[in-house]
Tab-separated table of N, CA and C in Angstrom:
chain	number	residue	atom	x	y	z
F	21	UNK	N	-16.397	2.421	14.420
F	21	UNK	CA	-15.699	2.529	13.168
F	21	UNK	C	-16.252	3.735	12.426
F	22	UNK	N	-15.319	4.468	11.787
F	22	UNK	CA	-15.725	5.620	11.002
F	22	UNK	C	-14.980	5.591	9.679
F	23	UNK	N	-15.713	5.681	8.577
F	23	UNK	CA	-15.108	5.741	7.255
F	23	UNK	C	-14.858	7.197	6.914
F	24	UNK	N	-13.609	7.508	6.505
F	24	UNK	CA	-13.262	8.882	6.137
F	24	UNK	C	-12.848	8.865	4.679
F	25	UNK	N	-13.652	9.436	3.813
F	25	UNK	CA	-13.387	9.415	2.380
F	25	UNK	C	-12.685	10.664	1.885
F	26	UNK	N	-11.494	10.899	2.350
F	26	UNK	CA	-10.721	12.067	1.939
F	26	UNK	C	-9.386	11.620	1.371
F	27	UNK	N	-8.634	12.546	0.779
F	27	UNK	CA	-7.284	12.160	0.345
F	27	UNK	C	-6.478	11.595	1.513
F	28	UNK	N	-5.713	10.548	1.241
F	28	UNK	CA	-4.941	9.884	2.281
F	28	UNK	C	-3.936	10.787	2.962
F	29	UNK	N	-3.505	11.834	2.259
F	29	UNK	CA	-2.520	12.736	2.837
F	29	UNK	C	-3.132	13.716	3.848
F	30	UNK	N	-4.460	13.775	3.929
F	30	UNK	CA	-5.127	14.755	4.788
F	30	UNK	C	-6.162	14.069	5.678
F	31	UNK	N	-5.722	13.495	6.762
F	31	UNK	CA	-6.631	12.788	7.659
F	31	UNK	C	-7.101	13.773	8.731
F	32	UNK	N	-8.398	14.083	8.766
F	32	UNK	CA	-8.903	15.109	9.683
F	32	UNK	C	-9.191	14.559	11.090
F	33	UNK	N	-8.186	13.945	11.690
F	33	UNK	CA	-8.317	13.405	13.040
F	33	UNK	C	-7.178	13.944	13.895
F	34	UNK	N	-7.417	13.962	15.201
F	34	UNK	CA	-6.391	14.417	16.131
F	34	UNK	C	-5.235	13.430	16.186
F	35	UNK	N	-4.067	13.945	16.562
F	35	UNK	CA	-2.905	13.095	16.795
F	35	UNK	C	-3.244	12.034	17.833
F	36	UNK	N	-2.696	10.840	17.627
F	36	UNK	CA	-2.821	9.742	18.594
F	36	UNK	C	-4.266	9.521	19.061
F	37	UNK	N	-5.189	9.470	18.095
F	37	UNK	CA	-6.608	9.370	18.445
F	37	UNK	C	-7.275	8.060	18.033
F	38	UNK	N	-6.579	7.180	17.293
F	38	UNK	CA	-7.205	5.935	16.850
F	38	UNK	C	-6.325	4.731	17.181
F	39	UNK	N	-6.981	3.587	17.329
F	39	UNK	CA	-6.277	2.342	17.658
F	39	UNK	C	-5.717	1.639	16.427
F	40	UNK	N	-6.498	1.649	15.330
F	40	UNK	CA	-6.151	0.872	14.147
F	40	UNK	C	-6.521	1.644	12.891
F	41	UNK	N	-5.656	1.582	11.900
F	41	UNK	CA	-5.939	2.114	10.573
F	41	UNK	C	-5.960	0.929	9.621
F	42	UNK	N	-6.993	0.847	8.791
F	42	UNK	CA	-7.116	-0.189	7.772
F	42	UNK	C	-6.875	0.457	6.414
F	43	UNK	N	-5.929	-0.072	5.672
F	43	UNK	CA	-5.581	0.476	4.359
F	43	UNK	C	-5.590	-0.665	3.356
F	44	UNK	N	-6.542	-0.642	2.423
F	44	UNK	CA	-6.650	-1.719	1.452
F	44	UNK	C	-6.670	-1.156	0.034
F	45	UNK	N	-5.774	-1.653	-0.787
F	45	UNK	CA	-5.697	-1.311	-2.204
F	45	UNK	C	-5.827	0.197	-2.419
F	46	UNK	N	-5.059	0.961	-1.649
F	46	UNK	CA	-5.067	2.419	-1.720
F	46	UNK	C	-3.691	2.993	-2.014
F	47	UNK	N	-2.665	2.405	-1.425
F	47	UNK	CA	-1.320	2.974	-1.538
F	47	UNK	C	-0.800	2.953	-2.972
F	48	UNK	N	-1.387	2.135	-3.823
F	48	UNK	CA	-0.972	2.091	-5.225
F	48	UNK	C	-1.400	3.348	-5.975
F	49	UNK	N	-2.432	4.024	-5.471
F	49	UNK	CA	-3.028	5.141	-6.183
F	49	UNK	C	-2.729	6.498	-5.552
F	50	UNK	N	-2.523	6.545	-4.252
F	50	UNK	CA	-2.284	7.812	-3.560
F	50	UNK	C	-1.022	8.451	-4.145
F	51	UNK	N	-1.110	9.716	-4.594
F	51	UNK	CA	0.048	10.353	-5.227
F	51	UNK	C	1.313	10.379	-4.357
F	52	UNK	N	1.172	10.613	-3.064
F	52	UNK	CA	2.336	10.636	-2.168
F	52	UNK	C	2.087	9.632	-1.037
F	53	UNK	N	2.354	8.342	-1.297
F	53	UNK	CA	2.016	7.324	-0.304
F	53	UNK	C	2.790	7.467	1.010
F	54	UNK	N	4.023	7.937	0.963
F	54	UNK	CA	4.785	8.089	2.204
F	54	UNK	C	4.152	9.169	3.074
F	55	UNK	N	3.745	10.277	2.470
F	55	UNK	CA	3.071	11.341	3.223
F	55	UNK	C	1.760	10.820	3.828
F	56	UNK	N	1.029	10.022	3.056
F	56	UNK	CA	-0.218	9.441	3.563
F	56	UNK	C	0.053	8.514	4.746
F	57	UNK	N	1.094	7.693	4.626
F	57	UNK	CA	1.447	6.785	5.725
F	57	UNK	C	1.894	7.567	6.961
F	58	UNK	N	2.616	8.644	6.757
F	58	UNK	CA	3.005	9.490	7.894
F	58	UNK	C	1.767	10.056	8.580
F	59	UNK	N	0.745	10.401	7.791
F	59	UNK	CA	-0.515	10.875	8.365
F	59	UNK	C	-1.225	9.780	9.137
F	60	UNK	N	-1.187	8.568	8.615
F	60	UNK	CA	-1.791	7.433	9.327
F	60	UNK	C	-1.068	7.199	10.647
F	61	UNK	N	0.251	7.281	10.608
F	61	UNK	CA	1.028	7.099	11.834
F	61	UNK	C	0.713	8.197	12.849
F	62	UNK	N	0.551	9.419	12.363
F	62	UNK	CA	0.256	10.553	13.245
F	62	UNK	C	-1.007	10.333	14.066
F	63	UNK	N	-2.041	9.761	13.455
F	63	UNK	CA	-3.321	9.611	14.153
F	63	UNK	C	-3.375	8.364	15.040
F	64	UNK	N	-2.414	7.457	14.884
F	64	UNK	CA	-2.424	6.235	15.690
F	64	UNK	C	-1.911	6.496	17.108
F	65	UNK	N	-2.579	5.869	18.043
F	65	UNK	CA	-2.115	5.887	19.436
F	65	UNK	C	-0.811	5.099	19.523
F	66	UNK	N	-0.011	5.345	20.570
F	66	UNK	CA	1.196	4.527	20.753
F	66	UNK	C	0.826	3.035	20.748
F	67	UNK	N	1.563	2.256	19.987
F	67	UNK	CA	1.256	0.834	19.864
F	67	UNK	C	0.143	0.541	18.873
F	68	UNK	N	-0.383	1.596	18.215
F	68	UNK	CA	-1.454	1.404	17.238
F	68	UNK	C	-1.001	0.588	16.049
F	69	UNK	N	-1.973	0.052	15.318
F	69	UNK	CA	-1.682	-0.867	14.216
F	69	UNK	C	-2.184	-0.336	12.884
F	70	UNK	N	-1.392	-0.570	11.874
F	70	UNK	CA	-1.807	-0.380	10.491
F	70	UNK	C	-2.028	-1.778	9.927
F	71	UNK	N	-3.252	-2.078	9.553
F	71	UNK	CA	-3.584	-3.351	8.909
F	71	UNK	C	-3.697	-3.041	7.421
F	72	UNK	N	-2.933	-3.754	6.597
F	72	UNK	CA	-2.879	-3.395	5.182
F	72	UNK	C	-3.041	-4.619	4.282
F	73	UNK	N	-3.549	-4.353	3.099
F	73	UNK	CA	-3.623	-5.323	2.012
F	73	UNK	C	-3.449	-4.508	0.734
F	74	UNK	N	-2.365	-4.747	0.026
F	74	UNK	CA	-2.018	-3.942	-1.152
F	74	UNK	C	-1.418	-4.836	-2.225
F	75	UNK	N	-1.517	-4.392	-3.475
F	75	UNK	CA	-0.781	-5.066	-4.548
F	75	UNK	C	0.419	-4.197	-4.888
F	76	UNK	N	1.417	-4.801	-5.520
F	76	UNK	CA	2.584	-3.997	-5.852
F	76	UNK	C	3.655	-4.781	-6.560
F	77	UNK	N	4.876	-4.284	-6.405
F	77	UNK	CA	6.036	-4.828	-7.114
F	77	UNK	C	6.231	-6.313	-6.820
F	78	UNK	N	6.396	-7.066	-7.882
F	78	UNK	CA	6.634	-8.500	-7.767
F	78	UNK	C	8.106	-8.761	-7.456
F	79	UNK	N	8.395	-9.851	-6.744
F	79	UNK	CA	9.781	-10.173	-6.424
F	79	UNK	C	10.551	-10.811	-7.585
F	80	UNK	N	9.839	-11.313	-8.563
F	80	UNK	CA	10.473	-11.977	-9.702
F	80	UNK	C	10.900	-10.931	-10.730
F	81	UNK	N	12.159	-10.941	-11.097
F	81	UNK	CA	12.700	-9.882	-11.963
F	81	UNK	C	11.985	-9.799	-13.314
F	82	UNK	N	11.619	-10.932	-13.895
F	82	UNK	CA	10.910	-10.888	-15.184
F	82	UNK	C	9.552	-10.205	-15.044
F	83	UNK	N	8.825	-10.537	-14.000
F	83	UNK	CA	7.516	-9.918	-13.764
F	83	UNK	C	7.699	-8.433	-13.437
F	84	UNK	N	8.677	-8.117	-12.617
F	84	UNK	CA	8.930	-6.717	-12.238
F	84	UNK	C	9.265	-5.868	-13.471
F	85	UNK	N	10.039	-6.424	-14.396
F	85	UNK	CA	10.347	-5.679	-15.634
F	85	UNK	C	9.072	-5.386	-16.416
F	86	UNK	N	8.164	-6.368	-16.497
F	86	UNK	CA	6.888	-6.136	-17.181
F	86	UNK	C	6.054	-5.097	-16.443
F	87	UNK	N	6.060	-5.144	-15.121
F	87	UNK	CA	5.338	-4.122	-14.358
F	87	UNK	C	5.863	-2.730	-14.692
F	88	UNK	N	7.177	-2.592	-14.746
F	88	UNK	CA	7.772	-1.286	-15.061
F	88	UNK	C	7.414	-0.840	-16.478
F	89	UNK	N	7.366	-1.770	-17.420
F	89	UNK	CA	7.010	-1.427	-18.799
F	89	UNK	C	5.543	-1.013	-18.924
F	90	UNK	N	4.674	-1.744	-18.268
F	90	UNK	CA	3.228	-1.530	-18.381
F	90	UNK	C	2.757	-0.342	-17.539
F	91	UNK	N	3.459	-0.046	-16.458
F	91	UNK	CA	2.978	0.926	-15.471
F	91	UNK	C	2.574	2.289	-16.043
F	92	UNK	N	3.337	2.915	-16.946
F	92	UNK	CA	2.916	4.239	-17.419
F	92	UNK	C	1.516	4.243	-18.045
F	93	UNK	N	1.220	3.265	-18.881
F	93	UNK	CA	-0.114	3.185	-19.491
F	93	UNK	C	-1.158	2.746	-18.462
F	94	UNK	N	-0.813	1.774	-17.639
F	94	UNK	CA	-1.719	1.273	-16.601
F	94	UNK	C	-2.173	2.416	-15.698
F	95	UNK	N	-1.234	3.247	-15.299
F	95	UNK	CA	-1.516	4.367	-14.400
F	95	UNK	C	-2.557	5.312	-15.018
F	96	UNK	N	-2.439	5.567	-16.311
F	96	UNK	CA	-3.384	6.451	-17.001
F	96	UNK	C	-4.757	5.792	-17.121
F	97	UNK	N	-4.770	4.515	-17.472
F	97	UNK	CA	-6.040	3.820	-17.699
F	97	UNK	C	-6.795	3.482	-16.414
F	98	UNK	N	-6.070	3.327	-15.300
F	98	UNK	CA	-6.699	2.834	-14.076
F	98	UNK	C	-6.575	3.809	-12.910
F	99	UNK	N	-6.884	5.070	-13.168
F	99	UNK	CA	-7.045	6.061	-12.111
F	99	UNK	C	-5.821	6.340	-11.264
F	100	UNK	N	-4.632	6.232	-11.835
F	100	UNK	CA	-3.420	6.523	-11.080
F	100	UNK	C	-2.819	5.328	-10.378
F	101	UNK	N	-3.394	4.157	-10.565
F	101	UNK	CA	-2.886	2.938	-9.926
F	101	UNK	C	-1.494	2.600	-10.462
F	102	UNK	N	-0.578	2.321	-9.551
F	102	UNK	CA	0.778	1.917	-9.902
F	102	UNK	C	0.966	0.436	-9.610
F	103	UNK	N	1.466	-0.298	-10.583
F	103	UNK	CA	1.694	-1.734	-10.435
F	103	UNK	C	2.961	-2.065	-9.663
F	104	UNK	N	3.917	-1.137	-9.641
F	104	UNK	CA	5.278	-1.475	-9.252
F	104	UNK	C	5.768	-0.805	-7.965
F	105	UNK	N	4.877	-0.421	-7.091
F	105	UNK	CA	5.323	0.165	-5.827
F	105	UNK	C	5.761	-0.935	-4.865
F	106	UNK	N	6.877	-0.695	-4.219
F	106	UNK	CA	7.428	-1.646	-3.249
F	106	UNK	C	6.788	-1.349	-1.890
F	107	UNK	N	5.698	-2.001	-1.601
F	107	UNK	CA	4.880	-1.679	-0.438
F	107	UNK	C	5.608	-1.793	0.902
F	108	UNK	N	6.360	-2.856	1.162
F	108	UNK	CA	7.040	-2.899	2.467
F	108	UNK	C	7.972	-1.704	2.678
F	109	UNK	N	8.692	-1.325	1.635
F	109	UNK	CA	9.593	-0.175	1.748
F	109	UNK	C	8.821	1.112	2.007
F	110	UNK	N	7.716	1.300	1.301
F	110	UNK	CA	6.903	2.500	1.507
F	110	UNK	C	6.362	2.559	2.929
F	111	UNK	N	5.875	1.431	3.422
F	111	UNK	CA	5.316	1.381	4.774
F	111	UNK	C	6.394	1.741	5.796
F	112	UNK	N	7.581	1.220	5.606
F	112	UNK	CA	8.677	1.545	6.526
F	112	UNK	C	9.111	3.008	6.387
F	113	UNK	N	9.145	3.535	5.167
F	113	UNK	CA	9.475	4.949	4.969
F	113	UNK	C	8.446	5.849	5.650
F	114	UNK	N	7.216	5.373	5.747
F	114	UNK	CA	6.151	6.130	6.412
F	114	UNK	C	6.252	6.104	7.926
F	115	UNK	N	7.249	5.404	8.453
F	115	UNK	CA	7.485	5.409	9.897
F	115	UNK	C	6.988	4.191	10.635
F	116	UNK	N	6.605	3.156	9.922
F	116	UNK	CA	6.083	1.952	10.551
F	116	UNK	C	7.132	0.851	10.616
F	117	UNK	N	6.908	-0.065	11.556
F	117	UNK	CA	7.688	-1.292	11.654
F	117	UNK	C	6.742	-2.431	11.296
F	118	UNK	N	7.092	-3.194	10.288
F	118	UNK	CA	6.225	-4.292	9.861
F	118	UNK	C	6.368	-5.445	10.847
F	119	UNK	N	5.251	-5.813	11.462
F	119	UNK	CA	5.230	-6.892	12.456
F	119	UNK	C	4.857	-8.228	11.823
F	120	UNK	N	4.056	-8.191	10.764
F	120	UNK	CA	3.616	-9.412	10.087
F	120	UNK	C	3.440	-9.077	8.619
F	121	UNK	N	4.054	-9.851	7.748
F	121	UNK	CA	3.947	-9.619	6.313
F	121	UNK	C	3.781	-10.957	5.609
F	122	UNK	N	2.768	-11.029	4.770
F	122	UNK	CA	2.560	-12.198	3.925
F	122	UNK	C	2.427	-11.717	2.484
F	123	UNK	N	2.857	-12.555	1.567
F	123	UNK	CA	2.817	-12.189	0.157
F	123	UNK	C	2.444	-13.393	-0.694
F	124	UNK	N	1.893	-13.106	-1.855
F	124	UNK	CA	1.632	-14.151	-2.842
F	124	UNK	C	1.076	-13.533	-4.114
F	125	UNK	N	1.176	-14.299	-5.204
F	125	UNK	CA	0.455	-13.950	-6.425
F	125	UNK	C	-0.979	-14.435	-6.239
F	126	UNK	N	-1.936	-13.569	-6.508
F	126	UNK	CA	-3.332	-13.989	-6.412
F	126	UNK	C	-3.659	-14.967	-7.530
F	127	UNK	N	-4.353	-16.047	-7.216
F	127	UNK	CA	-4.740	-17.011	-8.256
F	127	UNK	C	-5.666	-16.354	-9.286
F	128	UNK	N	-5.600	-16.826	-10.498
F	128	UNK	CA	-6.474	-16.357	-11.584
F	128	UNK	C	-6.312	-14.872	-11.875
F	129	UNK	N	-5.141	-14.324	-11.571
F	129	UNK	CA	-4.842	-12.915	-11.830
F	129	UNK	C	-3.547	-12.866	-12.628
F	130	UNK	N	-3.489	-12.023	-13.663
F	130	UNK	CA	-2.215	-11.917	-14.387
F	130	UNK	C	-1.085	-11.555	-13.420
F	131	UNK	N	0.054	-12.218	-13.561
F	131	UNK	CA	1.157	-12.032	-12.609
F	131	UNK	C	1.587	-10.572	-12.505
F	132	UNK	N	1.552	-9.822	-13.608
F	132	UNK	CA	1.997	-8.433	-13.555
F	132	UNK	C	1.105	-7.571	-12.665
F	133	UNK	N	-0.133	-8.000	-12.416
F	133	UNK	CA	-1.061	-7.219	-11.595
F	133	UNK	C	-1.470	-7.948	-10.321
F	134	UNK	N	-0.916	-9.128	-10.088
F	134	UNK	CA	-1.453	-9.965	-9.031
F	134	UNK	C	-0.587	-10.217	-7.824
F	135	UNK	N	0.549	-9.525	-7.684
F	135	UNK	CA	1.355	-9.770	-6.500
F	135	UNK	C	0.814	-8.934	-5.344
F	136	UNK	N	0.486	-9.590	-4.232
F	136	UNK	CA	-0.135	-8.914	-3.097
F	136	UNK	C	0.680	-9.038	-1.826
F	137	UNK	N	0.552	-7.987	-1.024
F	137	UNK	CA	1.164	-7.911	0.297
F	137	UNK	C	0.032	-7.680	1.301
F	138	UNK	N	0.058	-8.375	2.422
F	138	UNK	CA	-0.882	-8.054	3.484
F	138	UNK	C	-0.226	-8.347	4.827
F	139	UNK	N	-0.698	-7.608	5.819
F	139	UNK	CA	-0.118	-7.815	7.146
F	139	UNK	C	-0.457	-6.700	8.094
F	140	UNK	N	0.398	-6.559	9.111
F	140	UNK	CA	0.206	-5.581	10.171
F	140	UNK	C	1.525	-4.867	10.392
F	141	UNK	N	1.444	-3.555	10.553
F	141	UNK	CA	2.608	-2.743	10.889
F	141	UNK	C	2.260	-1.915	12.125
F	142	UNK	N	3.269	-1.583	12.897
F	142	UNK	CA	3.040	-0.807	14.114
F	142	UNK	C	3.736	0.535	14.027
F	143	UNK	N	3.068	1.515	14.647
F	143	UNK	CA	3.600	2.882	14.654
F	143	UNK	C	4.816	2.962	15.556
């Protein structure tokens, strides 16, 4: 295992050189998440896996409206974090096929910030 602490859009690895990419609570903050996901896909070997855990847009319209209202200030206060990104759509736009997806509101977390997605996607 190797930790690479660089911008998600610039992964300094060869094409098709890794088996698995782990992405946790990052896609909310990366300025161009689709470009970052395309980079993750580029470095994965055929059949490689993206294992992800992210928070994002809630499925409930009332909560989603609050996320949209709060997001501009939230983004400034919390280092570019976006509350309202639709993670499954972003992952698919990045070139992945979602093989397993689970979702839920995290307990003891305000609903506007607590909707989570986790699972596995394949290149």
